[in-house]
């Protein structure tokens, strides 16, 4: 379905209702988990139009996630709400310059990408906030560093001061059961601890999507990336 068709059926009041329910569920999950963390709701607006961003803002959501640079930039050009933009998808090195338009890059998954991002940030005189993506499950279809490589990567990132390492990010397998979900999310928490041990602030943990965000929050997520539960199906 084209983006315009999604926009035609998107009702701001429905988004508001969804946001209210999700925030209540997040609060309950945080209480169950006992980590006491603040949780940022990142509204994932990929394949939806700019109206989805505006509806999220009107519902009190200040953070918006996009998977693709080009789609995000087309929305940035017309959206007036002062949201914080998150790049949550895989980033190719040849588009590293575009990443500087985002408030947080979730998918730092290799040293080569780190070098490209750092070089662009230095040229621009900026400091770029990033999360190190880890692949805890070992799925070949997912990007991210194996946990064993995180300590050495943390050391190498110390030589790239224009990248501010804010924490770790991961994605769980779509068909994972609760045991596997908790394994993946616990692994990401360990990755964040490794980054801290490597001298980085690393206070954030981005994990959890529409189907598993409550378990992610129980396991310490500080950022959850939600699309379908807020805006409906994209099919």
C-alpha positions as protocol buffer text, in pm:
chain_id: "A"
residue {
  index: 1
  type: UNK
  ca { x: 0 y: 0 z: 0 }
}
residue {
  index: 2
  type: UNK
  ca { x: 143 y: 342 z: -88 }
}
residue {
  index: 3
  type: UNK
  ca { x: 234 y: 578 z: 192 }
}
residue {
  index: 4
  type: UNK
  ca { x: -46 y: 813 z: 89 }
}
residue {
  index: 5
  type: UNK
  ca { x: -302 y: 538 z: 158 }
}
residue {
  index: 6
  type: UNK
  ca { x: -164 y: 490 z: 508 }
}
residue {
  index: 7
  type: UNK
  ca { x: -185 y: 862 z: 570 }
}
residue {
  index: 8
  type: UNK
  ca { x: -546 y: 874 z: 459 }
}
residue {
  index: 9
  type: UNK
  ca { x: -644 y: 623 z: 728 }
}
residue {
  index: 10
  type: UNK
  ca { x: -426 y: 753 z: 1010 }
}
residue {
  index: 11
  type: UNK
  ca { x: -635 y: 914 z: 1284 }
}
residue {
  index: 12
  type: UNK
  ca { x: -451 y: 1133 z: 1536 }
}
residue {
  index: 13
  type: UNK
  ca { x: -697 y: 1040 z: 1809 }
}
residue {
  index: 14
  type: UNK
  ca { x: -620 y: 672 z: 1754 }
}
residue {
  index: 15
  type: UNK
  ca { x: -248 y: 745 z: 1782 }
}
residue {
  index: 16
  type: UNK
  ca { x: -313 y: 932 z: 2106 }
}
residue {
  index: 17
  type: UNK
  ca { x: -507 y: 636 z: 2246 }
}
residue {
  index: 18
  type: UNK
  ca { x: -230 y: 396 z: 2144 }
}
residue {
  index: 19
  type: UNK
  ca { x: 40 y: 613 z: 2299 }
}
residue {
  index: 20
  type: UNK
  ca { x: -152 y: 636 z: 2626 }
}
residue {
  index: 21
  type: UNK
  ca { x: -192 y: 259 z: 2645 }
}
residue {
  index: 22
  type: UNK
  ca { x: 170 y: 192 z: 2550 }
}
residue {
  index: 23
  type: UNK
  ca { x: 301 y: 433 z: 2812 }
}
residue {
  index: 24
  type: UNK
  ca { x: 91 y: 256 z: 3077 }
}
residue {
  index: 25
  type: UNK
  ca { x: 228 y: -81 z: 2969 }
}
residue {
  index: 26
  type: UNK
  ca { x: 582 y: 54 z: 2974 }
}
residue {
  index: 27
  type: UNK
  ca { x: 535 y: 183 z: 3329 }
}
residue {
  index: 28
  type: UNK
  ca { x: 401 y: -153 z: 3445 }
}
residue {
  index: 29
  type: UNK
  ca { x: 687 y: -340 z: 3277 }
}
residue {
  index: 30
  type: UNK
  ca { x: 943 y: -107 z: 3432 }
}
residue {
  index: 31
  type: UNK
  ca { x: 795 y: -175 z: 3775 }
}
residue {
  index: 32
  type: UNK
  ca { x: 809 y: -551 z: 3715 }
}
residue {
  index: 33
  type: UNK
  ca { x: 1169 y: -537 z: 3593 }
}
residue {
  index: 34
  type: UNK
  ca { x: 1293 y: -329 z: 3883 }
}
residue {
  index: 35
  type: UNK
  ca { x: 1567 y: -147 z: 3690 }
}
residue {
  index: 36
  type: UNK
  ca { x: 1414 y: 193 z: 3759 }
}
residue {
  index: 37
  type: UNK
  ca { x: 1519 y: 335 z: 3422 }
}
residue {
  index: 38
  type: UNK
  ca { x: 1355 y: 616 z: 3227 }
}
residue {
  index: 39
  type: UNK
  ca { x: 1214 y: 481 z: 2899 }
}
residue {
  index: 40
  type: UNK
  ca { x: 1203 y: 683 z: 2578 }
}
residue {
  index: 41
  type: UNK
  ca { x: 929 y: 590 z: 2334 }
}
residue {
  index: 42
  type: UNK
  ca { x: 1062 y: 615 z: 1978 }
}
residue {
  index: 43
  type: UNK
  ca { x: 774 y: 626 z: 1728 }
}
residue {
  index: 44
  type: UNK
  ca { x: 881 y: 442 z: 1414 }
}
residue {
  index: 45
  type: UNK
  ca { x: 720 y: 618 z: 1119 }
}
residue {
  index: 46
  type: UNK
  ca { x: 878 y: 431 z: 829 }
}
residue {
  index: 47
  type: UNK
  ca { x: 643 y: 390 z: 529 }
}
residue {
  index: 48
  type: UNK
  ca { x: 401 y: 635 z: 691 }
}
residue {
  index: 49
  type: UNK
  ca { x: 384 y: 995 z: 581 }
}
residue {
  index: 50
  type: UNK
  ca { x: 480 y: 1315 z: 763 }
}
residue {
  index: 51
  type: UNK
  ca { x: 135 y: 1317 z: 921 }
}
residue {
  index: 52
  type: UNK
  ca { x: 242 y: 1023 z: 1137 }
}
residue {
  index: 53
  type: UNK
  ca { x: 527 y: 1229 z: 1278 }
}
residue {
  index: 54
  type: UNK
  ca { x: 292 y: 1518 z: 1352 }
}
residue {
  index: 55
  type: UNK
  ca { x: 37 y: 1282 z: 1511 }
}
residue {
  index: 56
  type: UNK
  ca { x: 307 y: 1133 z: 1732 }
}
residue {
  index: 57
  type: UNK
  ca { x: 416 y: 1481 z: 1842 }
}
residue {
  index: 58
  type: UNK
  ca { x: 58 y: 1581 z: 1919 }
}
residue {
  index: 59
  type: UNK
  ca { x: 32 y: 1266 z: 2134 }
}
residue {
  index: 60
  type: UNK
  ca { x: 333 y: 1374 z: 2336 }
}
residue {
  index: 61
  type: UNK
  ca { x: 598 y: 1161 z: 2163 }
}
residue {
  index: 62
  type: UNK
  ca { x: 914 y: 1365 z: 2106 }
}
residue {
  index: 63
  type: UNK
  ca { x: 1133 y: 1099 z: 1942 }
}
residue {
  index: 64
  type: UNK
  ca { x: 1082 y: 956 z: 1592 }
}
residue {
  index: 65
  type: UNK
  ca { x: 1267 y: 669 z: 1428 }
}
residue {
  index: 66
  type: UNK
  ca { x: 1332 y: 609 z: 1059 }
}
residue {
  index: 67
  type: UNK
  ca { x: 1503 y: 315 z: 891 }
}
residue {
  index: 68
  type: UNK
  ca { x: 1618 y: 486 z: 573 }
}
residue {
  index: 69
  type: UNK
  ca { x: 1803 y: 813 z: 532 }
}
residue {
  index: 70
  type: UNK
  ca { x: 1621 y: 919 z: 216 }
}
residue {
  index: 71
  type: UNK
  ca { x: 1275 y: 866 z: 361 }
}
residue {
  index: 72
  type: UNK
  ca { x: 1372 y: 1047 z: 680 }
}
residue {
  index: 73
  type: UNK
  ca { x: 1511 y: 1346 z: 493 }
}
residue {
  index: 74
  type: UNK
  ca { x: 1193 y: 1379 z: 287 }
}
residue {
  index: 75
  type: UNK
  ca { x: 998 y: 1407 z: 612 }
}
residue {
  index: 76
  type: UNK
  ca { x: 1248 y: 1640 z: 777 }
}
residue {
  index: 77
  type: UNK
  ca { x: 1187 y: 1880 z: 489 }
}
residue {
  index: 78
  type: UNK
  ca { x: 817 y: 1921 z: 570 }
}
residue {
  index: 79
  type: UNK
  ca { x: 765 y: 1827 z: 936 }
}
residue {
  index: 80
  type: UNK
  ca { x: 744 y: 2131 z: 1162 }
}
residue {
  index: 81
  type: UNK
  ca { x: 721 y: 1951 z: 1496 }
}
residue {
  index: 82
  type: UNK
  ca { x: 1059 y: 1976 z: 1676 }
}
residue {
  index: 83
  type: UNK
  ca { x: 1103 y: 1601 z: 1721 }
}
residue {
  index: 84
  type: UNK
  ca { x: 1433 y: 1426 z: 1782 }
}
residue {
  index: 85
  type: UNK
  ca { x: 1519 y: 1209 z: 1482 }
}
residue {
  index: 86
  type: UNK
  ca { x: 1662 y: 860 z: 1533 }
}
residue {
  index: 87
  type: UNK
  ca { x: 1822 y: 654 z: 1256 }
}
residue {
  index: 88
  type: UNK
  ca { x: 1733 y: 299 z: 1353 }
}
residue {
  index: 89
  type: UNK
  ca { x: 1808 y: 106 z: 1034 }
}
residue {
  index: 90
  type: UNK
  ca { x: 2130 y: -18 z: 878 }
}
residue {
  index: 91
  type: UNK
  ca { x: 2348 y: 267 z: 751 }
}
residue {
  index: 92
  type: UNK
  ca { x: 2578 y: 231 z: 452 }
}
residue {
  index: 93
  type: UNK
  ca { x: 2917 y: 396 z: 482 }
}
residue {
  index: 94
  type: UNK
  ca { x: 2862 y: 607 z: 171 }
}
residue {
  index: 95
  type: UNK
  ca { x: 2571 y: 777 z: 350 }
}
residue {
  index: 96
  type: UNK
  ca { x: 2764 y: 855 z: 665 }
}
residue {
  index: 97
  type: UNK
  ca { x: 2743 y: 1230 z: 601 }
}
residue {
  index: 98
  type: UNK
  ca { x: 2363 y: 1214 z: 613 }
}
residue {
  index: 99
  type: UNK
  ca { x: 2376 y: 1058 z: 960 }
}
residue {
  index: 100
  type: UNK
  ca { x: 2479 y: 1395 z: 1101 }
}
residue {
  index: 101
  type: UNK
  ca { x: 2120 y: 1513 z: 1060 }
}
residue {
  index: 102
  type: UNK
  ca { x: 2003 y: 1264 z: 1323 }
}
residue {
  index: 103
  type: UNK
  ca { x: 2005 y: 1308 z: 1699 }
}
residue {
  index: 104
  type: UNK
  ca { x: 2094 y: 943 z: 1759 }
}
residue {
  index: 105
  type: UNK
  ca { x: 2226 y: 668 z: 1529 }
}
residue {
  index: 106
  type: UNK
  ca { x: 2124 y: 327 z: 1664 }
}
residue {
  index: 107
  type: UNK
  ca { x: 2307 y: 101 z: 1419 }
}
residue {
  index: 108
  type: UNK
  ca { x: 2682 y: 144 z: 1461 }
}
residue {
  index: 109
  type: UNK
  ca { x: 2777 y: -210 z: 1366 }
}
residue {
  index: 110
  type: UNK
  ca { x: 3136 y: -206 z: 1236 }
}
residue {
  index: 111
  type: UNK
  ca { x: 3469 y: -31 z: 1268 }
}
residue {
  index: 112
  type: UNK
  ca { x: 3454 y: 80 z: 904 }
}
residue {
  index: 113
  type: UNK
  ca { x: 3123 y: 256 z: 964 }
}
residue {
  index: 114
  type: UNK
  ca { x: 3261 y: 408 z: 1285 }
}
residue {
  index: 115
  type: UNK
  ca { x: 3556 y: 553 z: 1095 }
}
residue {
  index: 116
  type: UNK
  ca { x: 3328 y: 694 z: 825 }
}
residue {
  index: 117
  type: UNK
  ca { x: 3095 y: 852 z: 1081 }
}
residue {
  index: 118
  type: UNK
  ca { x: 3382 y: 992 z: 1282 }
}
residue {
  index: 119
  type: UNK
  ca { x: 3547 y: 1145 z: 975 }
}
residue {
  index: 120
  type: UNK
  ca { x: 3223 y: 1315 z: 872 }
}
residue {
  index: 121
  type: UNK
  ca { x: 3161 y: 1442 z: 1224 }
}
residue {
  index: 122
  type: UNK
  ca { x: 3513 y: 1586 z: 1240 }
}
residue {
  index: 123
  type: UNK
  ca { x: 3463 y: 1764 z: 907 }
}
residue {
  index: 124
  type: UNK
  ca { x: 3138 y: 1913 z: 1032 }
}
residue {
  index: 125
  type: UNK
  ca { x: 3275 y: 2006 z: 1372 }
}
residue {
  index: 126
  type: UNK
  ca { x: 3007 y: 1794 z: 1538 }
}
residue {
  index: 127
  type: UNK
  ca { x: 2982 y: 1523 z: 1798 }
}
residue {
  index: 128
  type: UNK
  ca { x: 2751 y: 1240 z: 1692 }
}
residue {
  index: 129
  type: UNK
  ca { x: 2559 y: 1029 z: 1943 }
}
residue {
  index: 130
  type: UNK
  ca { x: 2567 y: 659 z: 1854 }
}
residue {
  index: 131
  type: UNK
  ca { x: 2464 y: 320 z: 1986 }
}
residue {
  index: 132
  type: UNK
  ca { x: 2669 y: 8 z: 1918 }
}
residue {
  index: 133
  type: UNK
  ca { x: 2452 y: -257 z: 1756 }
}
residue {
  index: 134
  type: UNK
  ca { x: 2507 y: -609 z: 1885 }
}
residue {
  index: 135
  type: UNK
  ca { x: 2383 y: -934 z: 1734 }
}
residue {
  index: 136
  type: UNK
  ca { x: 2322 y: -1147 z: 2040 }
}
residue {
  index: 137
  type: UNK
  ca { x: 2119 y: -1417 z: 1865 }
}
residue {
  index: 138
  type: UNK
  ca { x: 2379 y: -1474 z: 1594 }
}
residue {
  index: 139
  type: UNK
  ca { x: 2125 y: -1451 z: 1312 }
}
residue {
  index: 140
  type: UNK
  ca { x: 2299 y: -1407 z: 978 }
}
residue {
  index: 141
  type: UNK
  ca { x: 2018 y: -1181 z: 858 }
}
residue {
  index: 142
  type: UNK
  ca { x: 2086 y: -924 z: 1132 }
}
residue {
  index: 143
  type: UNK
  ca { x: 2363 y: -667 z: 1154 }
}
residue {
  index: 144
  type: UNK
  ca { x: 2563 y: -614 z: 1467 }
}
residue {
  index: 145
  type: UNK
  ca { x: 2875 y: -719 z: 1651 }
}
residue {
  index: 146
  type: UNK
  ca { x: 2900 y: -1049 z: 1837 }
}
residue {
  index: 147
  type: UNK
  ca { x: 2925 y: -988 z: 2211 }
}
residue {
  index: 148
  type: UNK
  ca { x: 3281 y: -1122 z: 2220 }
}
residue {
  index: 149
  type: UNK
  ca { x: 3394 y: -839 z: 1992 }
}
residue {
  index: 150
  type: UNK
  ca { x: 3244 y: -557 z: 2197 }
}
residue {
  index: 151
  type: UNK
  ca { x: 3534 y: -495 z: 2441 }
}
residue {
  index: 152
  type: UNK
  ca { x: 3790 y: -457 z: 2162 }
}
residue {
  index: 153
  type: UNK
  ca { x: 3549 y: -237 z: 1965 }
}
residue {
  index: 154
  type: UNK
  ca { x: 3498 y: -19 z: 2272 }
}
residue {
  index: 155
  type: UNK
  ca { x: 3875 y: 29 z: 2291 }
}
residue {
  index: 156
  type: UNK
  ca { x: 3898 y: 129 z: 1924 }
}
residue {
  index: 157
  type: UNK
  ca { x: 3616 y: 380 z: 1964 }
}
residue {
  index: 158
  type: UNK
  ca { x: 3824 y: 563 z: 2224 }
}
residue {
  index: 159
  type: UNK
  ca { x: 4031 y: 696 z: 1935 }
}
residue {
  index: 160
  type: UNK
  ca { x: 3720 y: 851 z: 1773 }
}
residue {
  index: 161
  type: UNK
  ca { x: 3625 y: 1136 z: 2006 }
}
residue {
  index: 162
  type: UNK
  ca { x: 3368 y: 1282 z: 1767 }
}
residue {
  index: 163
  type: UNK
  ca { x: 3153 y: 976 z: 1828 }
}
residue {
  index: 164
  type: UNK
  ca { x: 2978 y: 978 z: 2165 }
}
residue {
  index: 165
  type: UNK
  ca { x: 2892 y: 618 z: 2253 }
}
residue {
  index: 166
  type: UNK
  ca { x: 2563 y: 635 z: 2441 }
}
residue {
  index: 167
  type: UNK
  ca { x: 2500 y: 262 z: 2477 }
}
residue {
  index: 168
  type: UNK
  ca { x: 2396 y: -51 z: 2290 }
}
residue {
  index: 169
  type: UNK
  ca { x: 2117 y: -156 z: 2056 }
}
residue {
  index: 170
  type: UNK
  ca { x: 1986 y: -496 z: 1953 }
}
residue {
  index: 171
  type: UNK
  ca { x: 1704 y: -670 z: 1769 }
}
residue {
  index: 172
  type: UNK
  ca { x: 1555 y: -1000 z: 1879 }
}
residue {
  index: 173
  type: UNK
  ca { x: 1444 y: -1271 z: 1634 }
}
residue {
  index: 174
  type: UNK
  ca { x: 1088 y: -1208 z: 1520 }
}
residue {
  index: 175
  type: UNK
  ca { x: 964 y: -1554 z: 1622 }
}
residue {
  index: 176
  type: UNK
  ca { x: 1155 y: -1573 z: 1949 }
}
residue {
  index: 177
  type: UNK
  ca { x: 981 y: -1708 z: 2257 }
}
residue {
  index: 178
  type: UNK
  ca { x: 1012 y: -1539 z: 2594 }
}
residue {
  index: 179
  type: UNK
  ca { x: 1321 y: -1736 z: 2695 }
}
residue {
  index: 180
  type: UNK
  ca { x: 1505 y: -1634 z: 2379 }
}
residue {
  index: 181
  type: UNK
  ca { x: 1389 y: -1274 z: 2409 }
}
residue {
  index: 182
  type: UNK
  ca { x: 1525 y: -1247 z: 2760 }
}
residue {
  index: 183
  type: UNK
  ca { x: 1852 y: -1406 z: 2649 }
}
residue {
  index: 184
  type: UNK
  ca { x: 1893 y: -1149 z: 2371 }
}
residue {
  index: 185
  type: UNK
  ca { x: 1798 y: -852 z: 2588 }
}
residue {
  index: 186
  type: UNK
  ca { x: 2022 y: -965 z: 2873 }
}
residue {
  index: 187
  type: UNK
  ca { x: 2305 y: -997 z: 2622 }
}
residue {
  index: 188
  type: UNK
  ca { x: 2252 y: -641 z: 2505 }
}
residue {
  index: 189
  type: UNK
  ca { x: 2263 y: -524 z: 2864 }
}
residue {
  index: 190
  type: UNK
  ca { x: 2596 y: -702 z: 2900 }
}
residue {
  index: 191
  type: UNK
  ca { x: 2719 y: -523 z: 2587 }
}
residue {
  index: 192
  type: UNK
  ca { x: 2631 y: -190 z: 2745 }
}
residue {
  index: 193
  type: UNK
  ca { x: 2827 y: -289 z: 3055 }
}
residue {
  index: 194
  type: UNK
  ca { x: 3126 y: -375 z: 2834 }
}
residue {
  index: 195
  type: UNK
  ca { x: 3108 y: -33 z: 2669 }
}
residue {
  index: 196
  type: UNK
  ca { x: 3100 y: 131 z: 3011 }
}
residue {
  index: 197
  type: UNK
  ca { x: 3399 y: -75 z: 3119 }
}
residue {
  index: 198
  type: UNK
  ca { x: 3574 y: 52 z: 2805 }
}
residue {
  index: 199
  type: UNK
  ca { x: 3541 y: 409 z: 2924 }
}
residue {
  index: 200
  type: UNK
  ca { x: 3222 y: 519 z: 2747 }
}
residue {
  index: 201
  type: UNK
  ca { x: 2917 y: 677 z: 2910 }
}
residue {
  index: 202
  type: UNK
  ca { x: 2692 y: 409 z: 2757 }
}
residue {
  index: 203
  type: UNK
  ca { x: 2384 y: 477 z: 2964 }
}
residue {
  index: 204
  type: UNK
  ca { x: 2124 y: 379 z: 2702 }
}
residue {
  index: 205
  type: UNK
  ca { x: 1985 y: 46 z: 2585 }
}
residue {
  index: 206
  type: UNK
  ca { x: 1774 y: 45 z: 2269 }
}
residue {
  index: 207
  type: UNK
  ca { x: 1575 y: -276 z: 2236 }
}
residue {
  index: 208
  type: UNK
  ca { x: 1217 y: -383 z: 2203 }
}
residue {
  index: 209
  type: UNK
  ca { x: 966 y: -339 z: 1921 }
}
residue {
  index: 210
  type: UNK
  ca { x: 589 y: -367 z: 1898 }
}
residue {
  index: 211
  type: UNK
  ca { x: 579 y: -740 z: 1969 }
}
residue {
  index: 212
  type: UNK
  ca { x: 827 y: -759 z: 2255 }
}
residue {
  index: 213
  type: UNK
  ca { x: 874 y: -415 z: 2409 }
}
residue {
  index: 214
  type: UNK
  ca { x: 728 y: -504 z: 2749 }
}
residue {
  index: 215
  type: UNK
  ca { x: 983 y: -781 z: 2802 }
}
residue {
  index: 216
  type: UNK
  ca { x: 1256 y: -548 z: 2676 }
}
residue {
  index: 217
  type: UNK
  ca { x: 1159 y: -286 z: 2935 }
}
residue {
  index: 218
  type: UNK
  ca { x: 1155 y: -553 z: 3205 }
}
residue {
  index: 219
  type: UNK
  ca { x: 1514 y: -632 z: 3103 }
}
residue {
  index: 220
  type: UNK
  ca { x: 1626 y: -269 z: 3123 }
}
residue {
  index: 221
  type: UNK
  ca { x: 1549 y: -104 z: 2787 }
}
residue {
  index: 222
  type: UNK
  ca { x: 1577 y: 275 z: 2792 }
}
residue {
  index: 223
  type: UNK
  ca { x: 1455 y: 317 z: 2433 }
}
residue {
  index: 224
  type: UNK
  ca { x: 1180 y: 113 z: 2266 }
}
residue {
  index: 225
  type: UNK
  ca { x: 1117 y: 141 z: 1892 }
}
residue {
  index: 226
  type: UNK
  ca { x: 745 y: 110 z: 1821 }
}
residue {
  index: 227
  type: UNK
  ca { x: 561 y: 143 z: 1493 }
}
residue {
  index: 228
  type: UNK
  ca { x: 278 y: -101 z: 1433 }
}
residue {
  index: 229
  type: UNK
  ca { x: 136 y: -74 z: 1785 }
}
residue {
  index: 230
  type: UNK
  ca { x: 108 y: 305 z: 1738 }
}
residue {
  index: 231
  type: UNK
  ca { x: 14 y: 345 z: 1372 }
}
residue {
  index: 232
  type: UNK
  ca { x: -125 y: 11 z: 1264 }
}
residue {
  index: 233
  type: UNK
  ca { x: -4 y: -240 z: 1007 }
}
residue {
  index: 234
  type: UNK
  ca { x: 209 y: -128 z: 715 }
}
residue {
  index: 235
  type: UNK
  ca { x: 82 y: -397 z: 480 }
}
